[in-house]
Amino acid sequence: MIVVSDSSPLIALSSVARLDLMQLLFDTIIIPVSVRDEVMGSATKVAVELPSFIRVEPIAAELPVRFLKLNLHAGESEAIALALERGIQGIILDDKQAREIADKLGLKVIGTLGLLILAKQKGLLSAVRPIMAQIIERVNFRIAPSVLNRALSLIDEPLL
């Protein structure tokens, strides 16, 4: 499966040295230029070097991005626009509003937590909870405790 990613999942997974999960779960990972710029110039405590399996592609049409930027940040806007422009169904987003917009536009949305759960289901991880706890601590990852605990309960892991 080909997916487009926003910066948040890249930064989060990089903070726990698990960017490899993206390569193991997806055939191709594409990011727009603004996401690359956000990740490389990240103000987080994590220095992110993009691995060669992540492709950077420009947006061809600027108009959809302008409309999306009315409600979203540049990276999220360009990620959604790139997915739509290239006919890519899968997108990795963490921001709640961006996820809602992408869903309304018919994209299949997964976030960092969902990606970790998928990795566990495929036998690539033994547990999600400790990794999410590290991500939350290292990059100040924001997730509603109720959302996290609901997800952890679905995979029979202790709540945070």
PDB file of C-alpha atoms in Angstrom:
ATOM      1  CA  MET A   1       0.000   0.000   0.000  1.00  0.00           C
ATOM      2  CA  ILE A   2       1.208   3.511  -0.835  1.00  0.00           C
ATOM      3  CA  VAL A   3       0.665   6.166   1.839  1.00  0.00           C
ATOM      4  CA  VAL A   4       1.304   9.869   2.298  1.00  0.00           C
ATOM      5  CA  SER A   5       2.516  11.002   5.717  1.00  0.00           C
ATOM      6  CA  ASP A   6       2.443  14.210   7.706  1.00  0.00           C
ATOM      7  CA  SER A   7       5.369  15.217   9.926  1.00  0.00           C
ATOM      8  CA  SER A   8       3.949  14.239  13.332  1.00  0.00           C
ATOM      9  CA  PRO A   9       4.104  10.454  12.782  1.00  0.00           C
ATOM     10  CA  LEU A  10       7.629  10.736  11.372  1.00  0.00           C
ATOM     11  CA  ILE A  11       8.839  12.766  14.348  1.00  0.00           C
ATOM     12  CA  ALA A  12       7.036  10.509  16.839  1.00  0.00           C
ATOM     13  CA  LEU A  13       8.393   7.255  15.417  1.00  0.00           C
ATOM     14  CA  SER A  14      11.855   8.721  14.989  1.00  0.00           C
ATOM     15  CA  SER A  15      11.885   9.706  18.672  1.00  0.00           C
ATOM     16  CA  VAL A  16      11.742   6.014  19.606  1.00  0.00           C
ATOM     17  CA  ALA A  17      13.951   4.829  16.707  1.00  0.00           C
ATOM     18  CA  ARG A  18      11.046   3.018  15.007  1.00  0.00           C
ATOM     19  CA  LEU A  19      10.734   4.726  11.626  1.00  0.00           C
ATOM     20  CA  ASP A  20      11.467   1.265  10.257  1.00  0.00           C
ATOM     21  CA  LEU A  21       7.881   0.287  11.079  1.00  0.00           C
ATOM     22  CA  MET A  22       6.657   2.491   8.241  1.00  0.00           C
ATOM     23  CA  GLN A  23       8.827   0.628   5.768  1.00  0.00           C
ATOM     24  CA  LEU A  24       7.699  -2.736   7.152  1.00  0.00           C
ATOM     25  CA  LEU A  25       3.994  -1.837   7.011  1.00  0.00           C
ATOM     26  CA  PHE A  26       3.747   0.083   3.728  1.00  0.00           C
ATOM     27  CA  ASP A  27       5.117  -0.406   0.223  1.00  0.00           C
ATOM     28  CA  THR A  28       5.834   3.275  -0.388  1.00  0.00           C
ATOM     29  CA  ILE A  29       5.821   6.322   1.901  1.00  0.00           C
ATOM     30  CA  ILE A  30       5.557   9.725   0.237  1.00  0.00           C
ATOM     31  CA  ILE A  31       5.765  13.124   1.895  1.00  0.00           C
ATOM     32  CA  PRO A  32       5.275  16.607   0.458  1.00  0.00           C
ATOM     33  CA  VAL A  33       8.082  19.177   0.516  1.00  0.00           C
ATOM     34  CA  SER A  34       6.597  21.096   3.460  1.00  0.00           C
ATOM     35  CA  VAL A  35       6.576  17.936   5.591  1.00  0.00           C
ATOM     36  CA  ARG A  36      10.232  17.320   4.769  1.00  0.00           C
ATOM     37  CA  ASP A  37      10.989  20.903   5.771  1.00  0.00           C
ATOM     38  CA  GLU A  38       9.025  20.544   9.034  1.00  0.00           C
ATOM     39  CA  VAL A  39      10.782  17.294   9.910  1.00  0.00           C
ATOM     40  CA  MET A  40      14.292  18.444   9.006  1.00  0.00           C
ATOM     41  CA  GLY A  41      13.822  21.769  10.780  1.00  0.00           C
ATOM     42  CA  SER A  42      11.947  20.210  13.669  1.00  0.00           C
ATOM     43  CA  ALA A  43      11.945  22.231  16.862  1.00  0.00           C
ATOM     44  CA  THR A  44      11.444  19.032  18.837  1.00  0.00           C
ATOM     45  CA  LYS A  45      14.150  17.354  20.865  1.00  0.00           C
ATOM     46  CA  VAL A  46      14.456  14.742  18.134  1.00  0.00           C
ATOM     47  CA  ALA A  47      16.729  15.136  15.141  1.00  0.00           C
ATOM     48  CA  VAL A  48      15.028  13.382  12.242  1.00  0.00           C
ATOM     49  CA  GLU A  49      17.009  12.156   9.285  1.00  0.00           C
ATOM     50  CA  LEU A  50      14.740  10.929   6.547  1.00  0.00           C
ATOM     51  CA  PRO A  51      15.579   7.407   5.435  1.00  0.00           C
ATOM     52  CA  SER A  52      15.862   6.612   1.745  1.00  0.00           C
ATOM     53  CA  PHE A  53      12.575   4.673   1.738  1.00  0.00           C
ATOM     54  CA  ILE A  54      10.641   7.940   2.207  1.00  0.00           C
ATOM     55  CA  ARG A  55      10.081   9.809  -1.065  1.00  0.00           C
ATOM     56  CA  VAL A  56       9.626  13.577  -1.176  1.00  0.00           C
ATOM     57  CA  GLU A  57       7.277  14.791  -3.904  1.00  0.00           C
ATOM     58  CA  PRO A  58       6.062  18.298  -4.747  1.00  0.00           C
ATOM     59  CA  ILE A  59       2.439  19.355  -5.015  1.00  0.00           C
ATOM     60  CA  ALA A  60       1.450  20.098  -8.612  1.00  0.00           C
ATOM     61  CA  ALA A  61      -1.623  22.260  -7.940  1.00  0.00           C
ATOM     62  CA  GLU A  62      -1.451  24.970  -5.287  1.00  0.00           C
ATOM     63  CA  LEU A  63      -5.166  25.858  -5.213  1.00  0.00           C
ATOM     64  CA  PRO A  64      -6.380  22.884  -3.109  1.00  0.00           C
ATOM     65  CA  VAL A  65      -3.563  23.526  -0.633  1.00  0.00           C
ATOM     66  CA  ARG A  66      -4.682  27.137  -0.180  1.00  0.00           C
ATOM     67  CA  PHE A  67      -8.185  26.015   0.770  1.00  0.00           C
ATOM     68  CA  LEU A  68      -6.905  23.368   3.156  1.00  0.00           C
ATOM     69  CA  LYS A  69      -4.525  25.873   4.786  1.00  0.00           C
ATOM     70  CA  LEU A  70      -7.541  27.872   5.916  1.00  0.00           C
ATOM     71  CA  ASN A  71      -8.076  25.206   8.595  1.00  0.00           C
ATOM     72  CA  LEU A  72      -4.825  23.225   8.768  1.00  0.00           C
ATOM     73  CA  HIS A  73      -1.063  23.674   8.967  1.00  0.00           C
ATOM     74  CA  ALA A  74       1.061  23.549   5.819  1.00  0.00           C
ATOM     75  CA  GLY A  75       2.270  19.959   6.253  1.00  0.00           C
ATOM     76  CA  GLU A  76      -1.192  18.558   6.889  1.00  0.00           C
ATOM     77  CA  SER A  77      -2.655  20.566   4.004  1.00  0.00           C
ATOM     78  CA  GLU A  78       0.001  19.445   1.555  1.00  0.00           C
ATOM     79  CA  ALA A  79      -0.160  15.821   2.708  1.00  0.00           C
ATOM     80  CA  ILE A  80      -3.915  15.710   2.075  1.00  0.00           C
ATOM     81  CA  ALA A  81      -3.567  17.557  -1.247  1.00  0.00           C
ATOM     82  CA  LEU A  82      -0.753  15.242  -2.388  1.00  0.00           C
ATOM     83  CA  ALA A  83      -2.786  12.129  -1.554  1.00  0.00           C
ATOM     84  CA  LEU A  84      -5.786  13.473  -3.475  1.00  0.00           C
ATOM     85  CA  GLU A  85      -3.667  14.672  -6.388  1.00  0.00           C
ATOM     86  CA  ARG A  86      -1.894  11.313  -6.797  1.00  0.00           C
ATOM     87  CA  GLY A  87      -4.995   9.195  -6.123  1.00  0.00           C
ATOM     88  CA  ILE A  88      -3.400   7.682  -3.014  1.00  0.00           C
ATOM     89  CA  GLN A  89      -5.989   6.378  -0.554  1.00  0.00           C
ATOM     90  CA  GLY A  90      -3.849   5.990   2.586  1.00  0.00           C
ATOM     91  CA  ILE A  91      -2.674   8.899   4.716  1.00  0.00           C
ATOM     92  CA  ILE A  92      -0.898   9.029   8.082  1.00  0.00           C
ATOM     93  CA  LEU A  93      -2.078  11.981  10.192  1.00  0.00           C
ATOM     94  CA  ASP A  94      -2.276  12.660  13.927  1.00  0.00           C
ATOM     95  CA  ASP A  95      -4.024  16.039  14.091  1.00  0.00           C
ATOM     96  CA  LYS A  96      -7.725  15.542  14.879  1.00  0.00           C
ATOM     97  CA  GLN A  97      -9.011  18.234  12.515  1.00  0.00           C
ATOM     98  CA  ALA A  98      -6.756  17.054   9.673  1.00  0.00           C
ATOM     99  CA  ARG A  99      -7.948  13.477  10.213  1.00  0.00           C
ATOM    100  CA  GLU A 100     -11.592  14.567  10.067  1.00  0.00           C
ATOM    101  CA  ILE A 101     -11.052  16.524   6.840  1.00  0.00           C
ATOM    102  CA  ALA A 102      -9.100  13.681   5.207  1.00  0.00           C
ATOM    103  CA  ASP A 103     -11.825  11.228   6.206  1.00  0.00           C
ATOM    104  CA  LYS A 104     -14.528  13.466   4.701  1.00  0.00           C
ATOM    105  CA  LEU A 105     -12.489  13.597   1.492  1.00  0.00           C
ATOM    106  CA  GLY A 106     -12.544   9.802   1.301  1.00  0.00           C
ATOM    107  CA  LEU A 107      -9.001   9.053   2.440  1.00  0.00           C
ATOM    108  CA  LYS A 108      -8.153   6.080   4.672  1.00  0.00           C
ATOM    109  CA  VAL A 109      -6.602   7.672   7.752  1.00  0.00           C
ATOM    110  CA  ILE A 110      -4.263   6.099  10.264  1.00  0.00           C
ATOM    111  CA  GLY A 111      -2.255   7.862  12.954  1.00  0.00           C
ATOM    112  CA  THR A 112       0.828   7.060  14.981  1.00  0.00           C
ATOM    113  CA  LEU A 113      -1.158   5.045  17.533  1.00  0.00           C
ATOM    114  CA  GLY A 114      -2.989   3.134  14.815  1.00  0.00           C
ATOM    115  CA  LEU A 115       0.292   2.420  13.068  1.00  0.00           C
ATOM    116  CA  LEU A 116       1.747   0.982  16.299  1.00  0.00           C
ATOM    117  CA  ILE A 117      -1.365  -1.148  16.828  1.00  0.00           C
ATOM    118  CA  LEU A 118      -1.113  -2.435  13.248  1.00  0.00           C
ATOM    119  CA  ALA A 119       2.568  -3.248  13.843  1.00  0.00           C
ATOM    120  CA  LYS A 120       1.636  -5.227  16.964  1.00  0.00           C
ATOM    121  CA  GLN A 121      -1.111  -7.095  15.109  1.00  0.00           C
ATOM    122  CA  LYS A 122       1.416  -8.058  12.415  1.00  0.00           C
ATOM    123  CA  GLY A 123       3.890  -9.307  15.030  1.00  0.00           C
ATOM    124  CA  LEU A 124       6.361  -6.451  14.571  1.00  0.00           C
ATOM    125  CA  LEU A 125       5.927  -5.207  18.155  1.00  0.00           C
ATOM    126  CA  SER A 126       5.216  -7.013  21.393  1.00  0.00           C
ATOM    127  CA  ALA A 127       3.588  -3.990  23.071  1.00  0.00           C
ATOM    128  CA  VAL A 128       2.261  -0.547  22.135  1.00  0.00           C
ATOM    129  CA  ARG A 129       1.899   1.045  25.578  1.00  0.00           C
ATOM    130  CA  PRO A 130       5.617   1.522  26.419  1.00  0.00           C
ATOM    131  CA  ILE A 131       6.345   2.971  22.988  1.00  0.00           C
ATOM    132  CA  MET A 132       3.434   5.421  23.202  1.00  0.00           C
ATOM    133  CA  ALA A 133       4.560   6.439  26.706  1.00  0.00           C
ATOM    134  CA  GLN A 134       8.036   7.228  25.343  1.00  0.00           C
ATOM    135  CA  ILE A 135       6.629   9.160  22.382  1.00  0.00           C
ATOM    136  CA  ILE A 136       4.377  11.219  24.664  1.00  0.00           C
ATOM    137  CA  GLU A 137       7.336  12.053  26.895  1.00  0.00           C
ATOM    138  CA  ARG A 138       9.965  12.693  24.224  1.00  0.00           C
ATOM    139  CA  VAL A 139       8.046  14.829  21.737  1.00  0.00           C
ATOM    140  CA  ASN A 140       5.168  16.092  23.860  1.00  0.00           C
ATOM    141  CA  PHE A 141       2.805  14.044  21.692  1.00  0.00           C
ATOM    142  CA  ARG A 142      -0.773  15.091  22.324  1.00  0.00           C
ATOM    143  CA  ILE A 143      -3.463  12.459  22.523  1.00  0.00           C
ATOM    144  CA  ALA A 144      -6.586  12.386  24.638  1.00  0.00           C
ATOM    145  CA  PRO A 145      -6.076   9.894  27.476  1.00  0.00           C
ATOM    146  CA  SER A 146      -9.522   8.450  26.737  1.00  0.00           C
ATOM    147  CA  VAL A 147      -8.537   7.770  23.105  1.00  0.00           C
ATOM    148  CA  LEU A 148      -5.251   6.163  24.107  1.00  0.00           C
ATOM    149  CA  ASN A 149      -6.806   4.034  26.844  1.00  0.00           C
ATOM    150  CA  ARG A 150      -9.661   2.915  24.589  1.00  0.00           C
ATOM    151  CA  ALA A 151      -7.121   1.793  21.974  1.00  0.00           C
ATOM    152  CA  LEU A 152      -4.963   0.032  24.567  1.00  0.00           C
ATOM    153  CA  SER A 153      -7.987  -1.808  25.952  1.00  0.00           C
ATOM    154  CA  LEU A 154      -8.861  -3.046  22.444  1.00  0.00           C
ATOM    155  CA  ILE A 155      -5.458  -4.733  22.191  1.00  0.00           C
ATOM    156  CA  ASP A 156      -5.525  -6.023  25.780  1.00  0.00           C
ATOM    157  CA  GLU A 157      -2.757  -3.791  27.101  1.00  0.00           C
ATOM    158  CA  PRO A 158      -2.683  -2.005  30.470  1.00  0.00           C
ATOM    159  CA  LEU A 159      -4.039   1.521  30.454  1.00  0.00           C
ATOM    160  CA  LEU A 160      -1.806   4.549  30.894  1.00  0.00           C
TER     161      LEU A 160
END
